[in-house]
GROMACS .gro file of C-alpha atoms in nm:
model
  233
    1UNK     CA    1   0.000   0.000   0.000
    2UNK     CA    2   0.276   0.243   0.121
    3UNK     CA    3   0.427   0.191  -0.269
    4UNK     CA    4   0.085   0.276  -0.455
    5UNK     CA    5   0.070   0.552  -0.221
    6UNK     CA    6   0.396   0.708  -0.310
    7UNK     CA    7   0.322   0.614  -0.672
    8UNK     CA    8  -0.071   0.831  -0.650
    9UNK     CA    9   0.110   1.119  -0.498
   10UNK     CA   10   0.434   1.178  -0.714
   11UNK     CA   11   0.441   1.504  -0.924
   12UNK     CA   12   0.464   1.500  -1.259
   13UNK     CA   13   0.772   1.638  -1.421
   14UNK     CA   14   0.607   1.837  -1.721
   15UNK     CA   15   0.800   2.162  -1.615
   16UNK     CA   16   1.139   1.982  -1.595
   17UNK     CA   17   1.081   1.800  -1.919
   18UNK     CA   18   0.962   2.129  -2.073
   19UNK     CA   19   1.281   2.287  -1.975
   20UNK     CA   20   1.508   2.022  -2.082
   21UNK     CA   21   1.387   1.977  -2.393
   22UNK     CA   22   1.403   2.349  -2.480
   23UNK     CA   23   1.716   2.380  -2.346
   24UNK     CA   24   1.828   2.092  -2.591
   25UNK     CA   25   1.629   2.215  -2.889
   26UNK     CA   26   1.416   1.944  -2.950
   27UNK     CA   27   1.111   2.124  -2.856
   28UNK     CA   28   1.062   2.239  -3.197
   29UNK     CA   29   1.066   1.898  -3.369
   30UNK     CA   30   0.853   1.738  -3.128
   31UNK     CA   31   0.607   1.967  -3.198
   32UNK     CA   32   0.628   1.910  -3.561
   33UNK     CA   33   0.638   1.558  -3.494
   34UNK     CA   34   0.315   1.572  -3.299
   35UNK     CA   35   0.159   1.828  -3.508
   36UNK     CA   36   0.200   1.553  -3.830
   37UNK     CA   37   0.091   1.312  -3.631
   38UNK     CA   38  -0.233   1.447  -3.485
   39UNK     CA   39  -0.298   1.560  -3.898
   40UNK     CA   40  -0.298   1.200  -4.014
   41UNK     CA   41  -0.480   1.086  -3.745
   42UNK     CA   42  -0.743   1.338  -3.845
   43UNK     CA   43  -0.814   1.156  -4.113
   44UNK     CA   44  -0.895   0.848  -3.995
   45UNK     CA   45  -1.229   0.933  -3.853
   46UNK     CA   46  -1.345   1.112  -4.210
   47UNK     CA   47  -1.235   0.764  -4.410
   48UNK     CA   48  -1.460   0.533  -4.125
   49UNK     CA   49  -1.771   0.707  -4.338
   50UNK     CA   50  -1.702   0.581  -4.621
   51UNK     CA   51  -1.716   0.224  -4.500
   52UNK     CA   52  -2.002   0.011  -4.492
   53UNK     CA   53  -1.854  -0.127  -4.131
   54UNK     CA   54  -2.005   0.203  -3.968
   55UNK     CA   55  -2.354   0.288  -3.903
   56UNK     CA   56  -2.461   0.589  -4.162
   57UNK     CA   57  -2.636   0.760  -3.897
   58UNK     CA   58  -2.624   1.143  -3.752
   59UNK     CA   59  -2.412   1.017  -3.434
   60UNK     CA   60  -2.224   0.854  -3.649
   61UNK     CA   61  -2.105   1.189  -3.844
   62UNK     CA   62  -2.103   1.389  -3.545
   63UNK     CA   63  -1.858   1.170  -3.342
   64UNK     CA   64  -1.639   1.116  -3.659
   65UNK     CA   65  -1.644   1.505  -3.768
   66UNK     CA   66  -1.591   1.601  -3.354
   67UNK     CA   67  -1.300   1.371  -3.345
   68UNK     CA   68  -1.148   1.526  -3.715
   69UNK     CA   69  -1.161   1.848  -3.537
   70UNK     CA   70  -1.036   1.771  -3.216
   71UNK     CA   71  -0.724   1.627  -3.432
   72UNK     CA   72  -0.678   1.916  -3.624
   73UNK     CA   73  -0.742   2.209  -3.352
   74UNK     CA   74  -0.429   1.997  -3.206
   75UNK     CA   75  -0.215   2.015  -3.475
   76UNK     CA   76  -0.276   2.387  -3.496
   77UNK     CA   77  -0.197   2.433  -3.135
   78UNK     CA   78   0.160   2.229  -3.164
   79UNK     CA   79   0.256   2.443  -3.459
   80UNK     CA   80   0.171   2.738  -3.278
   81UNK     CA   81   0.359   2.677  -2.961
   82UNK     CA   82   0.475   2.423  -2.663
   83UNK     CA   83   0.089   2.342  -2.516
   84UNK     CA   84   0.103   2.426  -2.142
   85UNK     CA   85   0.016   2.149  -1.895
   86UNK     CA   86  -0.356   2.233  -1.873
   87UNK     CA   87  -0.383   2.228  -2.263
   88UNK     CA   88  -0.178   1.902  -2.255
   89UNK     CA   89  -0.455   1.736  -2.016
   90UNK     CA   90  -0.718   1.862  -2.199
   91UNK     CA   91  -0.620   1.697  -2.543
   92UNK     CA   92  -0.550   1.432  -2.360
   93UNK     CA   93  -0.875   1.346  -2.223
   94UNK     CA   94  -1.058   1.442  -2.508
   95UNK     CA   95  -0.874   1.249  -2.720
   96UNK     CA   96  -0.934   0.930  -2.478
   97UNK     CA   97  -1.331   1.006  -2.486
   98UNK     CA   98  -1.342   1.077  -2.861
   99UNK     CA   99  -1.185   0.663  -2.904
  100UNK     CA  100  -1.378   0.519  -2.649
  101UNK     CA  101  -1.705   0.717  -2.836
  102UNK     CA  102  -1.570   0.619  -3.173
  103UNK     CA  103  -1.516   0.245  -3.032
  104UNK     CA  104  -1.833   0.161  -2.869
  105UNK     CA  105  -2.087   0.386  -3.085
  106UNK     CA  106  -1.910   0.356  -3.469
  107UNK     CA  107  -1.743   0.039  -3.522
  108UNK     CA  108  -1.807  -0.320  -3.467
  109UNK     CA  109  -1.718  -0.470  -3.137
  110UNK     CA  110  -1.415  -0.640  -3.285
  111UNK     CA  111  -1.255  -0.390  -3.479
  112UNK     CA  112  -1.318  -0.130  -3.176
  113UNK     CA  113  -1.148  -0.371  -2.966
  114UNK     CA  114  -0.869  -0.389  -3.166
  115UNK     CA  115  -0.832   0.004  -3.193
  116UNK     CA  116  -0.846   0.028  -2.802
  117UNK     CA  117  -0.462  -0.032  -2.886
  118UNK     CA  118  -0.434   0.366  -2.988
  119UNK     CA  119  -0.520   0.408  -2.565
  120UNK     CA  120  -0.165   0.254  -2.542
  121UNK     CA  121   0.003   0.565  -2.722
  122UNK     CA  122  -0.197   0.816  -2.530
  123UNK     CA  123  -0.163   0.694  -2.225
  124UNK     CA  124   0.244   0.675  -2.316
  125UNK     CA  125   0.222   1.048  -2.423
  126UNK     CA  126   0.008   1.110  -2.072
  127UNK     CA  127   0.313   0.929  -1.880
  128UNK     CA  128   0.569   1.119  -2.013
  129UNK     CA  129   0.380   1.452  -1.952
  130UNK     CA  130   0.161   1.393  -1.625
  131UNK     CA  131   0.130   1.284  -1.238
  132UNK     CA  132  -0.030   0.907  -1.165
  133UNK     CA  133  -0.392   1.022  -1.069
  134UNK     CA  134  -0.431   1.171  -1.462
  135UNK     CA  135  -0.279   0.902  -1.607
  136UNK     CA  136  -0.522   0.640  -1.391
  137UNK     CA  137  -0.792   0.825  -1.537
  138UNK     CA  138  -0.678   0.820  -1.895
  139UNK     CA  139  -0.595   0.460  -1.850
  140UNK     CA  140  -0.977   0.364  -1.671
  141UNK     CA  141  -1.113   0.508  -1.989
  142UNK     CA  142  -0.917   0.250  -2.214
  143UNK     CA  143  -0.961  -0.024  -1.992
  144UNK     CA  144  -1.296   0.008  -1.980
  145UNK     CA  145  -1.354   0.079  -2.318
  146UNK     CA  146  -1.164  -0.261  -2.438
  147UNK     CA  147  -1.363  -0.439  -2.156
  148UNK     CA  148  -1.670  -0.338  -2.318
  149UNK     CA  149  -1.572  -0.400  -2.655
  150UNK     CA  150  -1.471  -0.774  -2.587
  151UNK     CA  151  -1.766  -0.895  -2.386
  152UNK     CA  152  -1.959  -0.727  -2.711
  153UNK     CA  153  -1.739  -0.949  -2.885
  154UNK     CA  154  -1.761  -1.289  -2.678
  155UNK     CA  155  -2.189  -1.229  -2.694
  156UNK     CA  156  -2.137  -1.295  -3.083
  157UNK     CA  157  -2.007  -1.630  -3.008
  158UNK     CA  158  -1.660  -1.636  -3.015
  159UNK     CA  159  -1.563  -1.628  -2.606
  160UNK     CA  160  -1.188  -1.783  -2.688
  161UNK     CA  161  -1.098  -1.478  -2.908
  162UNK     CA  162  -1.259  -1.225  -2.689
  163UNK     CA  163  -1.046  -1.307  -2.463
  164UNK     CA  164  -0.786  -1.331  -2.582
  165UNK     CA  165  -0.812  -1.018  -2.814
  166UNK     CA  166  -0.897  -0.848  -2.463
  167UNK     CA  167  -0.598  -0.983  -2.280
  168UNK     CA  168  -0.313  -0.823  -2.566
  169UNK     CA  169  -0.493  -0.508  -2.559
  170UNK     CA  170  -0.506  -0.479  -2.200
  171UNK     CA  171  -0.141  -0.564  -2.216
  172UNK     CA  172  -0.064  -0.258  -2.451
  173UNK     CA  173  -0.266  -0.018  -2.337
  174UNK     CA  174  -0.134  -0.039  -1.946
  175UNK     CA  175   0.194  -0.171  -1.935
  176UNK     CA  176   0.350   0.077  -2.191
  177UNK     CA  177   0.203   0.387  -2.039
  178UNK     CA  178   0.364   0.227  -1.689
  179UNK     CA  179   0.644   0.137  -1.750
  180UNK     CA  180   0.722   0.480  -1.979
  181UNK     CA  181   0.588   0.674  -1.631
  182UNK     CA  182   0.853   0.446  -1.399
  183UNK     CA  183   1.129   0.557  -1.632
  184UNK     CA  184   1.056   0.951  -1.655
  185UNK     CA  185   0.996   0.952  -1.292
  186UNK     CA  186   1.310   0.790  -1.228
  187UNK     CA  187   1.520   0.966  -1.504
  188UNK     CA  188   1.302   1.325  -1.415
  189UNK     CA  189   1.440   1.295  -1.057
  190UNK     CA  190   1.798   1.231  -1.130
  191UNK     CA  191   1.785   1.524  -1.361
  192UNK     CA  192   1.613   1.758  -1.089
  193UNK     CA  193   1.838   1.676  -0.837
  194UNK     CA  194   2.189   1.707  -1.054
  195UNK     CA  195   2.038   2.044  -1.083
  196UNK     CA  196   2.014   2.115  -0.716
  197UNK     CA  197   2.287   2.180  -0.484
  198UNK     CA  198   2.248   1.934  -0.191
  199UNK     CA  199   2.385   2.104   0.091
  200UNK     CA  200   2.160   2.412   0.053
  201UNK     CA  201   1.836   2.260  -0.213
  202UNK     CA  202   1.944   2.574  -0.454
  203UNK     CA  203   2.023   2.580  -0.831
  204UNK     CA  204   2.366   2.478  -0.882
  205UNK     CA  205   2.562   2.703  -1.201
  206UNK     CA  206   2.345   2.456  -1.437
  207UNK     CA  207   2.020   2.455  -1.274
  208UNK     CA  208   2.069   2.817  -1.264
  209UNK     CA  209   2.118   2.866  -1.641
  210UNK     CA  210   1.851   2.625  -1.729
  211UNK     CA  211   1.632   2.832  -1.523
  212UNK     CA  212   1.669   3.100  -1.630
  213UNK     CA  213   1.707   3.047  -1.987
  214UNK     CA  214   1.343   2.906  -1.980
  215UNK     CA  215   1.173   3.208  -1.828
  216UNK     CA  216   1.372   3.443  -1.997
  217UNK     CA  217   1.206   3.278  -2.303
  218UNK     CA  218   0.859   3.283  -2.134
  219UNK     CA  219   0.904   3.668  -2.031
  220UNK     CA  220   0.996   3.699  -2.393
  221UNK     CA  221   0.735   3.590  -2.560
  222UNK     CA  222   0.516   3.699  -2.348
  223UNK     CA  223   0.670   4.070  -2.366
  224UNK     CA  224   0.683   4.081  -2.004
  225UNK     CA  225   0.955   4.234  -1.792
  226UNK     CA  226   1.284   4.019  -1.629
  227UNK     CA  227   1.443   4.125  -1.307
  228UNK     CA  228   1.777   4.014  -1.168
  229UNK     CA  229   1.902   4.029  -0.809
  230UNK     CA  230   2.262   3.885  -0.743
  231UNK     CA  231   2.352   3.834  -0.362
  232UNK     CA  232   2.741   3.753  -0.297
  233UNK     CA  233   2.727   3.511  -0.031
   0.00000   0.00000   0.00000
C-alpha cells in the first residue's frame, strides 16, 4: 500500500521535461512531430464514413467530424507553440473520450477492440507529460472501453478470441504507459536533483542557467519584464 501511495502522490515532471527539452532544442521537432501526427490521425475518422462497417447515422457523423476536429485544432496548437500542462490534459482526455465514443458507438465490437490499442500511445504520451492520478484516469477510460468492446465481442459467439483479443490489448494499453511513467519519474528525478545543490536545495551554475534560460524565453514571448538580483554570499 505504502508503494501505490507514493506512486498516486508523485508530481509530474512536465515543467522539468519542458525545460530540458528546450534547453536541448528538440522542442521544436517534437512539436512538428506531434503536429503531423495528430494531422494524419485526423483523417482516420473522415475515411470510417465511407465504410459500410459504420452505421450511416447522424451520431455517427457527429462523433467522426468532432474527433477530425479535435485532431486538427491539435495540430494547430503544436505548430503554434509548446501546449502548457492544462492544454496538454485537456487533449488528452478528449482524445481518450473521442476513441472510447468512436469504439463503442461507430465500429463493430471487434474492430473497436482492436483500436483500443491507440489508448496505449496516449496513455504513453500522458506518462511522459503527467502525475499518476491523470494518467489512472486516462488509463480507466481504455480499460474500460476494451472491456466493453470484448464482452460485445464474446456475446457474438466467439468467447476464446474475446479473450484473448482483450488480454493483448489490456497488455498494450497499461503496461506501456507504466512502465514509460517508472522511467521519466526515475530519469526526471535524477535530472532535478543534478540540478540542485544538496547542501543548501538551490540551483547549482546549471540549474541556474537552465532556469533562467526558460523564463527568460517565457518573459519573452510573453513581452513581459525580467528582473535580476545577485547576492554575494
Amino acid at each position: 500500500m505504502d508503494t501505490i501511495r507514493r506512486w498516486w502522490r508523485q508530481p509530474d515532471h512536465y515543467e522539468w521535461l519542458s525545460v530540458y527539452l528546450e534547453s536541448q532544442q528538440l522542442r521544436w521537432p517534437l512539436q512538428l512531430i506531434m503536429a503531423t501526427t495528430v494531422t494524419a490521425l485526423g483523417f482516420v475518422p473522415l475515411l470510417l464514413l465511407w465504410t459500410p462497417a459504420v452505421p450511416n447515422d447522424w451520431p455517427t457523423y457527429l462523433i467522426a467530424i468532432s474527433a477530425t476536429l479535435l485532431c486538427w485544432s491539435m495540430t494547430v496548437a503544436w505548430l503554434i507553440r509548446w501546449p502548457s500542462r492544462r492544454v496538454s490534459r485537456i487533449f488528452a482526455l478528449l482524445s481518450a473520450l473521442c476513441v472510447s465514443a468512436a469504439n463503442l458507438t461507430i465500429l463493430d465490437p471487434q474492430h473497436g477492440l482492436l483500436a483500443c490499442a491507440i489508448f496505449s500511445a496516449i496513455g504513453g504520451l500522458v506518462a511522459f507529460t503527467q502525475n499518476s492520478p491523470f494518467l489512472a484516469l486516462v488509463l480507466a477510460i481504455g480499460t474500460a472501453t476494451a472491456v466493453i468492446c470484448g464482452v460485445r465481442v464474446a456475446m457474438m459467439g466467439d468467447t476464446a478470441l474475446a479473450l484473448s483479443e482483450l488480454l493483448l490489448i489490456l497488455a498494450s494499453i497499461l503496461t506501456v504507459p507504466m512502465m514509460g511513467q517508472v522511467l521519466v519519474q526515475l530519469l526526471g528525478a535524477d535530472a532535478v536533483n543534478s540540478d540542485v545543490d544538496v547542501l543548501t536545495g538551490l540551483h547549482n551554475r546549471r540549474g541556474f542557467y537552465r532556469a533562467v534560460a526558460h523564463r527568460a524565453g517565457r518573459i519573452v514571448r510573453g513581452r513581459g519584464i525580467l528582473g535580476l538580483v545577485m547576492v554575494d554570499l
